[in-house]
Amino acid sequence: MKGIFKNFFILFSIIFLSGCSNETVTEDNPVNVLDASISYEELNISYGDDVNQKFDLYLPANRTTSTKTIILIHGGGWVSGDKSDMDAIKNLIKQDIPNLAIANINYRLANDNNKPYPMQIEDITSVTNYLREEKSNYTISEDIGFIGTSAGAHLSLLWSYAFDSDKKVDMVCSIVGPTNFTDPAYLNNTNAELQELLDLFGEEPSTAFLEEASPYHQLTSQAPPTILFYGGQDPLIPTTQGTDLRDKLQTLGVTHEFTLYEDEGHGWVGLSLLDTWLKLKVFINNYL
């Protein structure tokens, strides 16, 4: 099951489009002066002391102080995965929406001693703070959007709904992301592998803690435009994780789109995958 959480965007390889850049920067090849007229890549930027606290940054050519950044957050059941899992979607954005900057992030992985929440939310905050502090050097704005898959979608929604204190998130996308840990479909589940993942939040967590870590319970009328994609046969994400959030977005008057692929599971290929990208591309162009 954890492998399903981890590998969703490997499926994007069927529509993988290669990108290129005029400059590539690594820790061993720093560039001191940035020219906003050319594209720029900076890989494995450290934003903390942990080995996983790194992200890759891709800046478009001819960017300005109005250039917005899309942040990509990988899945992996909160315990595994890597930013490279999002390379396919990163390349699609570079090809089809070339005016955006992209931050593809790693974050600290959970284990028996470190819960996903709030640790991984704190890492997202560190990345957004870094981008804000360096916006003049990078020639970008403070406006951001999120695309997350599976566990990364949960983190994307939660940060956008509960931790965007400056209201800089213009849109957020969840692809098969958990949204409500108090959902009876989770509390009463009989799936041992699923329960192992849920136990990362505590074997007997309080209802208050589960609500605090659930995007559904943190959603307000001030939330950014939200686009959701779910599979009707997903063994890890009950359909109610998507439909209940959709209904609350509707009730609160938050701009949103929702797609349920009735016959798909925790990821999909073919026409369903193409449909996902076409809808997501339009949504990004409309709101970010």
PDB file of C-alpha atoms in Angstrom:
ATOM      1  CA  MET A   1       0.000   0.000   0.000  1.00  0.00           C
ATOM      2  CA  LYS A   2       2.824   2.419   0.824  1.00  0.00           C
ATOM      3  CA  GLY A   3       4.182   1.887  -2.662  1.00  0.00           C
ATOM      4  CA  ILE A   4       0.849   3.020  -4.073  1.00  0.00           C
ATOM      5  CA  PHE A   5       1.060   6.205  -2.018  1.00  0.00           C
ATOM      6  CA  LYS A   6       4.614   6.789  -3.227  1.00  0.00           C
ATOM      7  CA  ASN A   7       4.422   6.184  -6.933  1.00  0.00           C
ATOM      8  CA  PHE A   8       1.306   7.965  -8.226  1.00  0.00           C
ATOM      9  CA  PHE A   9       3.145  10.337 -10.527  1.00  0.00           C
ATOM     10  CA  ILE A  10       5.273   7.639 -12.070  1.00  0.00           C
ATOM     11  CA  LEU A  11       2.071   7.193 -14.075  1.00  0.00           C
ATOM     12  CA  PHE A  12       2.647  10.631 -15.556  1.00  0.00           C
ATOM     13  CA  SER A  13       5.581   9.169 -17.455  1.00  0.00           C
ATOM     14  CA  ILE A  14       3.253   8.248 -20.304  1.00  0.00           C
ATOM     15  CA  ILE A  15       2.880  11.948 -21.067  1.00  0.00           C
ATOM     16  CA  PHE A  16       6.356  12.961 -19.888  1.00  0.00           C
ATOM     17  CA  LEU A  17       7.724  16.025 -21.650  1.00  0.00           C
ATOM     18  CA  SER A  18      11.362  16.966 -21.229  1.00  0.00           C
ATOM     19  CA  GLY A  19      12.316  20.448 -20.113  1.00  0.00           C
ATOM     20  CA  CYS A  20      15.566  22.332 -20.393  1.00  0.00           C
ATOM     21  CA  SER A  21      17.226  25.324 -18.812  1.00  0.00           C
ATOM     22  CA  ASN A  22      19.943  27.776 -19.685  1.00  0.00           C
ATOM     23  CA  GLU A  23      21.564  27.536 -16.256  1.00  0.00           C
ATOM     24  CA  THR A  24      21.717  24.688 -13.782  1.00  0.00           C
ATOM     25  CA  VAL A  25      22.985  25.270 -10.277  1.00  0.00           C
ATOM     26  CA  THR A  26      23.975  22.663  -7.709  1.00  0.00           C
ATOM     27  CA  GLU A  27      25.620  22.992  -4.329  1.00  0.00           C
ATOM     28  CA  ASP A  28      28.961  22.551  -6.114  1.00  0.00           C
ATOM     29  CA  ASN A  29      28.187  25.050  -8.884  1.00  0.00           C
ATOM     30  CA  PRO A  30      26.776  28.251  -7.347  1.00  0.00           C
ATOM     31  CA  VAL A  31      25.745  31.281  -9.332  1.00  0.00           C
ATOM     32  CA  ASN A  32      25.941  34.622  -7.551  1.00  0.00           C
ATOM     33  CA  VAL A  33      24.066  36.916  -9.916  1.00  0.00           C
ATOM     34  CA  LEU A  34      20.754  35.910 -11.426  1.00  0.00           C
ATOM     35  CA  ASP A  35      19.727  37.184 -14.841  1.00  0.00           C
ATOM     36  CA  ALA A  36      15.927  37.234 -14.995  1.00  0.00           C
ATOM     37  CA  SER A  37      15.975  37.129 -18.790  1.00  0.00           C
ATOM     38  CA  ILE A  38      17.163  33.509 -18.854  1.00  0.00           C
ATOM     39  CA  SER A  39      15.802  30.376 -17.223  1.00  0.00           C
ATOM     40  CA  TYR A  40      17.512  29.113 -14.108  1.00  0.00           C
ATOM     41  CA  GLU A  41      17.637  25.900 -12.107  1.00  0.00           C
ATOM     42  CA  GLU A  42      18.932  25.504  -8.574  1.00  0.00           C
ATOM     43  CA  LEU A  43      18.947  21.951  -7.227  1.00  0.00           C
ATOM     44  CA  ASN A  44      18.967  20.620  -3.679  1.00  0.00           C
ATOM     45  CA  ILE A  45      18.574  23.959  -1.945  1.00  0.00           C
ATOM     46  CA  SER A  46      18.872  23.347   1.795  1.00  0.00           C
ATOM     47  CA  TYR A  47      16.250  24.921   4.033  1.00  0.00           C
ATOM     48  CA  GLY A  48      17.115  23.018   7.234  1.00  0.00           C
ATOM     49  CA  ASP A  49      19.621  20.663   8.807  1.00  0.00           C
ATOM     50  CA  ASP A  50      17.903  17.382   7.931  1.00  0.00           C
ATOM     51  CA  VAL A  51      19.030  15.540   4.798  1.00  0.00           C
ATOM     52  CA  ASN A  52      15.454  15.663   3.478  1.00  0.00           C
ATOM     53  CA  GLN A  53      15.048  19.408   3.956  1.00  0.00           C
ATOM     54  CA  LYS A  54      15.928  20.282   0.366  1.00  0.00           C
ATOM     55  CA  PHE A  55      14.084  21.447  -2.709  1.00  0.00           C
ATOM     56  CA  ASP A  56      14.687  22.113  -6.401  1.00  0.00           C
ATOM     57  CA  LEU A  57      13.822  25.469  -7.943  1.00  0.00           C
ATOM     58  CA  TYR A  58      13.063  26.111 -11.612  1.00  0.00           C
ATOM     59  CA  LEU A  59      12.714  29.714 -12.769  1.00  0.00           C
ATOM     60  CA  PRO A  60      11.431  30.671 -16.239  1.00  0.00           C
ATOM     61  CA  ALA A  61      13.126  33.031 -18.638  1.00  0.00           C
ATOM     62  CA  ASN A  62      11.893  36.623 -18.765  1.00  0.00           C
ATOM     63  CA  ARG A  63      10.404  36.398 -15.292  1.00  0.00           C
ATOM     64  CA  THR A  64       9.308  39.477 -13.389  1.00  0.00           C
ATOM     65  CA  THR A  65       8.294  40.404  -9.875  1.00  0.00           C
ATOM     66  CA  SER A  66       4.815  39.167 -10.853  1.00  0.00           C
ATOM     67  CA  THR A  67       6.007  35.620 -11.621  1.00  0.00           C
ATOM     68  CA  LYS A  68       4.211  33.084  -9.409  1.00  0.00           C
ATOM     69  CA  THR A  69       5.529  29.805  -8.019  1.00  0.00           C
ATOM     70  CA  ILE A  70       3.847  26.409  -8.021  1.00  0.00           C
ATOM     71  CA  ILE A  71       5.000  24.146  -5.196  1.00  0.00           C
ATOM     72  CA  LEU A  72       4.994  20.389  -5.803  1.00  0.00           C
ATOM     73  CA  ILE A  73       4.627  17.996  -2.857  1.00  0.00           C
ATOM     74  CA  HIS A  74       5.219  14.284  -3.373  1.00  0.00           C
ATOM     75  CA  GLY A  75       3.315  11.419  -1.797  1.00  0.00           C
ATOM     76  CA  GLY A  76       4.606   8.343  -0.006  1.00  0.00           C
ATOM     77  CA  GLY A  77       2.316   7.776   2.947  1.00  0.00           C
ATOM     78  CA  TRP A  78       4.163  10.500   4.914  1.00  0.00           C
ATOM     79  CA  VAL A  79       7.033   7.989   5.437  1.00  0.00           C
ATOM     80  CA  SER A  80       8.646   7.676   1.998  1.00  0.00           C
ATOM     81  CA  GLY A  81       8.841   9.259  -1.440  1.00  0.00           C
ATOM     82  CA  ASP A  82      11.086  11.852  -3.021  1.00  0.00           C
ATOM     83  CA  LYS A  83      10.769  15.053  -5.016  1.00  0.00           C
ATOM     84  CA  SER A  84      11.933  13.113  -8.077  1.00  0.00           C
ATOM     85  CA  ASP A  85       8.532  11.383  -8.009  1.00  0.00           C
ATOM     86  CA  MET A  86       7.102  14.723  -9.205  1.00  0.00           C
ATOM     87  CA  ASP A  87       9.553  15.234 -12.077  1.00  0.00           C
ATOM     88  CA  ALA A  88       6.995  14.285 -14.728  1.00  0.00           C
ATOM     89  CA  ILE A  89       4.448  16.874 -13.589  1.00  0.00           C
ATOM     90  CA  LYS A  90       7.283  19.382 -13.200  1.00  0.00           C
ATOM     91  CA  ASN A  91       8.223  18.878 -16.832  1.00  0.00           C
ATOM     92  CA  LEU A  92       4.617  19.167 -17.965  1.00  0.00           C
ATOM     93  CA  ILE A  93       4.350  22.535 -16.234  1.00  0.00           C
ATOM     94  CA  LYS A  94       7.617  23.719 -17.781  1.00  0.00           C
ATOM     95  CA  GLN A  95       6.341  22.698 -21.203  1.00  0.00           C
ATOM     96  CA  ASP A  96       2.697  23.792 -21.021  1.00  0.00           C
ATOM     97  CA  ILE A  97       2.756  26.673 -18.502  1.00  0.00           C
ATOM     98  CA  PRO A  98       6.261  28.070 -19.017  1.00  0.00           C
ATOM     99  CA  ASN A  99       5.666  31.384 -17.235  1.00  0.00           C
ATOM    100  CA  LEU A 100       5.577  29.772 -13.782  1.00  0.00           C
ATOM    101  CA  ALA A 101       8.377  29.172 -11.334  1.00  0.00           C
ATOM    102  CA  ILE A 102       8.392  25.699  -9.769  1.00  0.00           C
ATOM    103  CA  ALA A 103       9.577  24.533  -6.354  1.00  0.00           C
ATOM    104  CA  ASN A 104       9.735  20.737  -6.067  1.00  0.00           C
ATOM    105  CA  ILE A 105      10.247  19.902  -2.421  1.00  0.00           C
ATOM    106  CA  ASN A 106      11.406  17.151  -0.120  1.00  0.00           C
ATOM    107  CA  TYR A 107      10.356  17.163   3.521  1.00  0.00           C
ATOM    108  CA  ARG A 108      11.250  15.250   6.668  1.00  0.00           C
ATOM    109  CA  LEU A 109       9.732  11.781   6.627  1.00  0.00           C
ATOM    110  CA  ALA A 110       7.651  10.493   9.511  1.00  0.00           C
ATOM    111  CA  ASN A 111       8.576   7.533  11.686  1.00  0.00           C
ATOM    112  CA  ASP A 112       7.624   6.084  15.065  1.00  0.00           C
ATOM    113  CA  ASN A 113       9.218   9.046  16.844  1.00  0.00           C
ATOM    114  CA  ASN A 114       8.175  11.858  14.507  1.00  0.00           C
ATOM    115  CA  LYS A 115       4.552  12.378  13.514  1.00  0.00           C
ATOM    116  CA  PRO A 116       3.780  13.802  10.054  1.00  0.00           C
ATOM    117  CA  TYR A 117       1.899  16.664  11.687  1.00  0.00           C
ATOM    118  CA  PRO A 118       3.048  19.277  12.479  1.00  0.00           C
ATOM    119  CA  MET A 119       6.589  18.388  11.323  1.00  0.00           C
ATOM    120  CA  GLN A 120       5.891  18.279   7.586  1.00  0.00           C
ATOM    121  CA  ILE A 121       3.705  21.394   7.684  1.00  0.00           C
ATOM    122  CA  GLU A 122       6.589  23.204   9.370  1.00  0.00           C
ATOM    123  CA  ASP A 123       8.828  22.180   6.469  1.00  0.00           C
ATOM    124  CA  ILE A 124       6.414  23.668   3.944  1.00  0.00           C
ATOM    125  CA  THR A 125       6.408  26.876   5.970  1.00  0.00           C
ATOM    126  CA  SER A 126      10.210  26.915   5.869  1.00  0.00           C
ATOM    127  CA  VAL A 127      10.188  26.605   2.077  1.00  0.00           C
ATOM    128  CA  THR A 128       7.620  29.374   1.628  1.00  0.00           C
ATOM    129  CA  ASN A 129       9.585  31.623   3.980  1.00  0.00           C
ATOM    130  CA  TYR A 130      12.769  30.912   2.003  1.00  0.00           C
ATOM    131  CA  LEU A 131      11.092  31.834  -1.267  1.00  0.00           C
ATOM    132  CA  ARG A 132       9.727  35.031   0.256  1.00  0.00           C
ATOM    133  CA  GLU A 133      13.128  36.029   1.614  1.00  0.00           C
ATOM    134  CA  GLU A 134      14.826  35.367  -1.740  1.00  0.00           C
ATOM    135  CA  LYS A 135      12.120  36.808  -3.996  1.00  0.00           C
ATOM    136  CA  SER A 136      14.238  39.787  -5.051  1.00  0.00           C
ATOM    137  CA  ASN A 137      17.202  37.609  -5.932  1.00  0.00           C
ATOM    138  CA  TYR A 138      15.020  35.175  -7.854  1.00  0.00           C
ATOM    139  CA  THR A 139      12.744  37.861  -9.371  1.00  0.00           C
ATOM    140  CA  ILE A 140       9.470  36.224  -8.332  1.00  0.00           C
ATOM    141  CA  SER A 141       6.362  37.309  -6.462  1.00  0.00           C
ATOM    142  CA  GLU A 142       5.116  35.950  -3.137  1.00  0.00           C
ATOM    143  CA  ASP A 143       2.069  34.364  -4.769  1.00  0.00           C
ATOM    144  CA  ILE A 144       2.095  30.572  -4.811  1.00  0.00           C
ATOM    145  CA  GLY A 145       0.014  27.532  -5.686  1.00  0.00           C
ATOM    146  CA  PHE A 146       0.236  23.867  -4.678  1.00  0.00           C
ATOM    147  CA  ILE A 147      -0.034  20.521  -6.415  1.00  0.00           C
ATOM    148  CA  GLY A 148       0.140  17.513  -4.118  1.00  0.00           C
ATOM    149  CA  THR A 149      -0.388  13.805  -4.623  1.00  0.00           C
ATOM    150  CA  SER A 150      -1.669  11.410  -1.966  1.00  0.00           C
ATOM    151  CA  ALA A 151       0.014  12.318   1.348  1.00  0.00           C
ATOM    152  CA  GLY A 152       1.480  15.359  -0.403  1.00  0.00           C
ATOM    153  CA  ALA A 153      -2.037  16.419  -1.382  1.00  0.00           C
ATOM    154  CA  HIS A 154      -3.100  16.221   2.261  1.00  0.00           C
ATOM    155  CA  LEU A 155      -0.190  18.488   3.200  1.00  0.00           C
ATOM    156  CA  SER A 156      -0.940  20.889   0.339  1.00  0.00           C
ATOM    157  CA  LEU A 157      -4.575  21.285   1.387  1.00  0.00           C
ATOM    158  CA  LEU A 158      -3.818  21.582   5.083  1.00  0.00           C
ATOM    159  CA  TRP A 159      -1.133  24.246   4.629  1.00  0.00           C
ATOM    160  CA  SER A 160      -3.292  26.218   2.193  1.00  0.00           C
ATOM    161  CA  TYR A 161      -6.351  26.139   4.463  1.00  0.00           C
ATOM    162  CA  ALA A 162      -4.788  26.565   7.906  1.00  0.00           C
ATOM    163  CA  PHE A 163      -1.276  28.016   7.600  1.00  0.00           C
ATOM    164  CA  ASP A 164      -1.397  30.567   4.787  1.00  0.00           C
ATOM    165  CA  SER A 165      -1.540  33.476   7.214  1.00  0.00           C
ATOM    166  CA  ASP A 166      -0.634  36.039   4.540  1.00  0.00           C
ATOM    167  CA  LYS A 167      -3.158  34.665   2.014  1.00  0.00           C
ATOM    168  CA  LYS A 168      -0.574  34.139  -0.711  1.00  0.00           C
ATOM    169  CA  VAL A 169      -1.949  30.801  -1.975  1.00  0.00           C
ATOM    170  CA  ASP A 170      -3.889  31.382  -5.196  1.00  0.00           C
ATOM    171  CA  MET A 171      -4.870  27.747  -5.855  1.00  0.00           C
ATOM    172  CA  VAL A 172      -4.355  24.247  -4.510  1.00  0.00           C
ATOM    173  CA  CYS A 173      -4.705  20.857  -6.156  1.00  0.00           C
ATOM    174  CA  SER A 174      -5.302  17.544  -4.387  1.00  0.00           C
ATOM    175  CA  ILE A 175      -4.829  14.327  -6.329  1.00  0.00           C
ATOM    176  CA  VAL A 176      -6.040  11.392  -4.200  1.00  0.00           C
ATOM    177  CA  GLY A 177      -5.280  13.239  -0.969  1.00  0.00           C
ATOM    178  CA  PRO A 178      -6.653  12.364   2.494  1.00  0.00           C
ATOM    179  CA  THR A 179      -8.814  15.182   3.806  1.00  0.00           C
ATOM    180  CA  ASN A 180     -10.582  14.059   7.002  1.00  0.00           C
ATOM    181  CA  PHE A 181      -9.090  11.748   9.615  1.00  0.00           C
ATOM    182  CA  THR A 182     -12.376  11.702  11.553  1.00  0.00           C
ATOM    183  CA  ASP A 183     -14.225  10.188   8.592  1.00  0.00           C
ATOM    184  CA  PRO A 184     -15.995   6.996   9.823  1.00  0.00           C
ATOM    185  CA  ALA A 185     -14.551   5.253   6.760  1.00  0.00           C
ATOM    186  CA  TYR A 186     -11.133   5.784   8.371  1.00  0.00           C
ATOM    187  CA  LEU A 187     -12.059   5.399  12.040  1.00  0.00           C
ATOM    188  CA  ASN A 188     -13.854   2.114  11.383  1.00  0.00           C
ATOM    189  CA  ASN A 189     -11.602   0.687   8.681  1.00  0.00           C
ATOM    190  CA  THR A 190     -10.427  -2.953   8.735  1.00  0.00           C
ATOM    191  CA  ASN A 191      -7.403  -2.501   6.439  1.00  0.00           C
ATOM    192  CA  ALA A 192      -4.263  -3.295   8.483  1.00  0.00           C
ATOM    193  CA  GLU A 193      -1.873  -1.555   6.093  1.00  0.00           C
ATOM    194  CA  LEU A 194      -4.054   1.545   5.928  1.00  0.00           C
ATOM    195  CA  GLN A 195      -4.314   1.596   9.714  1.00  0.00           C
ATOM    196  CA  GLU A 196      -0.528   1.450   9.973  1.00  0.00           C
ATOM    197  CA  LEU A 197      -0.344   4.696   8.010  1.00  0.00           C
ATOM    198  CA  LEU A 198      -3.103   6.338  10.042  1.00  0.00           C
ATOM    199  CA  ASP A 199      -1.333   5.299  13.256  1.00  0.00           C
ATOM    200  CA  LEU A 200       1.482   7.651  12.277  1.00  0.00           C
ATOM    201  CA  PHE A 201      -0.751  10.385  13.691  1.00  0.00           C
ATOM    202  CA  GLY A 202      -0.957   8.472  16.989  1.00  0.00           C
ATOM    203  CA  GLU A 203      -2.457   5.130  17.906  1.00  0.00           C
ATOM    204  CA  GLU A 204      -5.125   6.790  20.029  1.00  0.00           C
ATOM    205  CA  PRO A 205      -5.091  10.443  18.941  1.00  0.00           C
ATOM    206  CA  SER A 206      -7.684  12.817  20.284  1.00  0.00           C
ATOM    207  CA  THR A 207     -10.512  13.965  18.072  1.00  0.00           C
ATOM    208  CA  ALA A 208      -9.210  17.520  18.432  1.00  0.00           C
ATOM    209  CA  PHE A 209      -5.798  16.490  17.105  1.00  0.00           C
ATOM    210  CA  LEU A 210      -7.298  14.608  14.153  1.00  0.00           C
ATOM    211  CA  GLU A 211      -9.430  17.622  13.285  1.00  0.00           C
ATOM    212  CA  GLU A 212      -6.411  19.921  13.539  1.00  0.00           C
ATOM    213  CA  ALA A 213      -4.569  17.709  11.043  1.00  0.00           C
ATOM    214  CA  SER A 214      -7.543  17.415   8.667  1.00  0.00           C
ATOM    215  CA  PRO A 215      -8.022  19.874   5.784  1.00  0.00           C
ATOM    216  CA  TYR A 216     -11.780  19.247   5.923  1.00  0.00           C
ATOM    217  CA  HIS A 217     -11.990  20.631   9.465  1.00  0.00           C
ATOM    218  CA  GLN A 218      -9.653  23.562   8.709  1.00  0.00           C
ATOM    219  CA  LEU A 219     -11.524  24.697   5.612  1.00  0.00           C
ATOM    220  CA  THR A 220     -13.091  28.181   5.773  1.00  0.00           C
ATOM    221  CA  SER A 221     -14.783  30.479   3.305  1.00  0.00           C
ATOM    222  CA  GLN A 222     -11.414  32.227   2.850  1.00  0.00           C
ATOM    223  CA  ALA A 223      -9.783  29.146   1.309  1.00  0.00           C
ATOM    224  CA  PRO A 224      -8.135  29.454  -2.123  1.00  0.00           C
ATOM    225  CA  PRO A 225      -9.634  27.934  -5.275  1.00  0.00           C
ATOM    226  CA  THR A 226      -9.339  24.163  -4.962  1.00  0.00           C
ATOM    227  CA  ILE A 227      -9.306  21.393  -7.561  1.00  0.00           C
ATOM    228  CA  LEU A 228      -9.770  17.759  -6.503  1.00  0.00           C
ATOM    229  CA  PHE A 229      -9.232  14.415  -8.262  1.00  0.00           C
ATOM    230  CA  TYR A 230     -10.205  11.056  -6.753  1.00  0.00           C
ATOM    231  CA  GLY A 231     -10.651   7.427  -7.761  1.00  0.00           C
ATOM    232  CA  GLY A 232     -13.857   5.559  -6.977  1.00  0.00           C
ATOM    233  CA  GLN A 233     -11.992   2.279  -6.376  1.00  0.00           C
ATOM    234  CA  ASP A 234      -9.148   3.699  -4.277  1.00  0.00           C
ATOM    235  CA  PRO A 235      -8.208   1.207  -1.508  1.00  0.00           C
ATOM    236  CA  LEU A 236      -6.587   3.920   0.622  1.00  0.00           C
ATOM    237  CA  ILE A 237      -8.724   7.016   0.081  1.00  0.00           C
ATOM    238  CA  PRO A 238     -12.471   6.448   0.573  1.00  0.00           C
ATOM    239  CA  THR A 239     -14.638   8.352  -1.892  1.00  0.00           C
ATOM    240  CA  THR A 240     -16.022  10.371   1.019  1.00  0.00           C
ATOM    241  CA  GLN A 241     -12.587  11.963   1.486  1.00  0.00           C
ATOM    242  CA  GLY A 242     -13.215  13.774  -1.786  1.00  0.00           C
ATOM    243  CA  THR A 243     -16.988  14.181  -1.865  1.00  0.00           C
ATOM    244  CA  ASP A 244     -17.293  15.509   1.696  1.00  0.00           C
ATOM    245  CA  LEU A 245     -14.647  18.156   1.034  1.00  0.00           C
ATOM    246  CA  ARG A 246     -16.346  19.009  -2.262  1.00  0.00           C
ATOM    247  CA  ASP A 247     -19.652  19.491  -0.460  1.00  0.00           C
ATOM    248  CA  LYS A 248     -18.120  21.728   2.197  1.00  0.00           C
ATOM    249  CA  LEU A 249     -16.370  23.824  -0.453  1.00  0.00           C
ATOM    250  CA  GLN A 250     -19.757  24.242  -2.126  1.00  0.00           C
ATOM    251  CA  THR A 251     -21.493  25.183   1.121  1.00  0.00           C
ATOM    252  CA  LEU A 252     -18.834  27.779   1.978  1.00  0.00           C
ATOM    253  CA  GLY A 253     -18.850  29.258  -1.515  1.00  0.00           C
ATOM    254  CA  VAL A 254     -15.198  28.444  -2.248  1.00  0.00           C
ATOM    255  CA  THR A 255     -14.294  28.214  -5.933  1.00  0.00           C
ATOM    256  CA  HIS A 256     -13.619  24.571  -6.693  1.00  0.00           C
ATOM    257  CA  GLU A 257     -13.685  21.733  -9.200  1.00  0.00           C
ATOM    258  CA  PHE A 258     -14.108  18.046  -8.432  1.00  0.00           C
ATOM    259  CA  THR A 259     -13.541  14.987 -10.581  1.00  0.00           C
ATOM    260  CA  LEU A 260     -14.265  11.418  -9.496  1.00  0.00           C
ATOM    261  CA  TYR A 261     -13.057   8.668 -11.805  1.00  0.00           C
ATOM    262  CA  GLU A 262     -15.512   5.961 -10.759  1.00  0.00           C
ATOM    263  CA  ASP A 263     -13.481   3.001 -12.020  1.00  0.00           C
ATOM    264  CA  GLU A 264     -10.016   4.209 -11.016  1.00  0.00           C
ATOM    265  CA  GLY A 265      -7.959   3.472  -7.893  1.00  0.00           C
ATOM    266  CA  HIS A 266      -5.065   5.314  -6.256  1.00  0.00           C
ATOM    267  CA  GLY A 267      -3.760   6.615  -9.578  1.00  0.00           C
ATOM    268  CA  TRP A 268      -4.665   6.158 -13.219  1.00  0.00           C
ATOM    269  CA  VAL A 269      -3.371   6.157 -16.788  1.00  0.00           C
ATOM    270  CA  GLY A 270      -4.708   6.657 -20.297  1.00  0.00           C
ATOM    271  CA  LEU A 271      -7.649   8.958 -20.959  1.00  0.00           C
ATOM    272  CA  SER A 272      -8.318   9.554 -17.258  1.00  0.00           C
ATOM    273  CA  LEU A 273      -4.760  10.789 -16.789  1.00  0.00           C
ATOM    274  CA  LEU A 274      -4.981  13.021 -19.833  1.00  0.00           C
ATOM    275  CA  ASP A 275      -8.275  14.415 -18.512  1.00  0.00           C
ATOM    276  CA  THR A 276      -6.605  15.189 -15.169  1.00  0.00           C
ATOM    277  CA  TRP A 277      -3.813  17.174 -16.765  1.00  0.00           C
ATOM    278  CA  LEU A 278      -6.086  19.077 -19.147  1.00  0.00           C
ATOM    279  CA  LYS A 279      -8.384  20.132 -16.301  1.00  0.00           C
ATOM    280  CA  LEU A 280      -5.510  20.971 -13.983  1.00  0.00           C
ATOM    281  CA  LYS A 281      -3.742  23.039 -16.647  1.00  0.00           C
ATOM    282  CA  VAL A 282      -6.867  25.147 -17.233  1.00  0.00           C
ATOM    283  CA  PHE A 283      -7.365  25.595 -13.487  1.00  0.00           C
ATOM    284  CA  ILE A 284      -3.776  26.753 -12.989  1.00  0.00           C
ATOM    285  CA  ASN A 285      -4.044  29.190 -15.878  1.00  0.00           C
ATOM    286  CA  ASN A 286      -7.291  30.582 -14.465  1.00  0.00           C
ATOM    287  CA  TYR A 287      -6.238  31.048 -10.848  1.00  0.00           C
ATOM    288  CA  LEU A 288      -2.436  31.173 -10.541  1.00  0.00           C
TER     289      LEU A 288
END
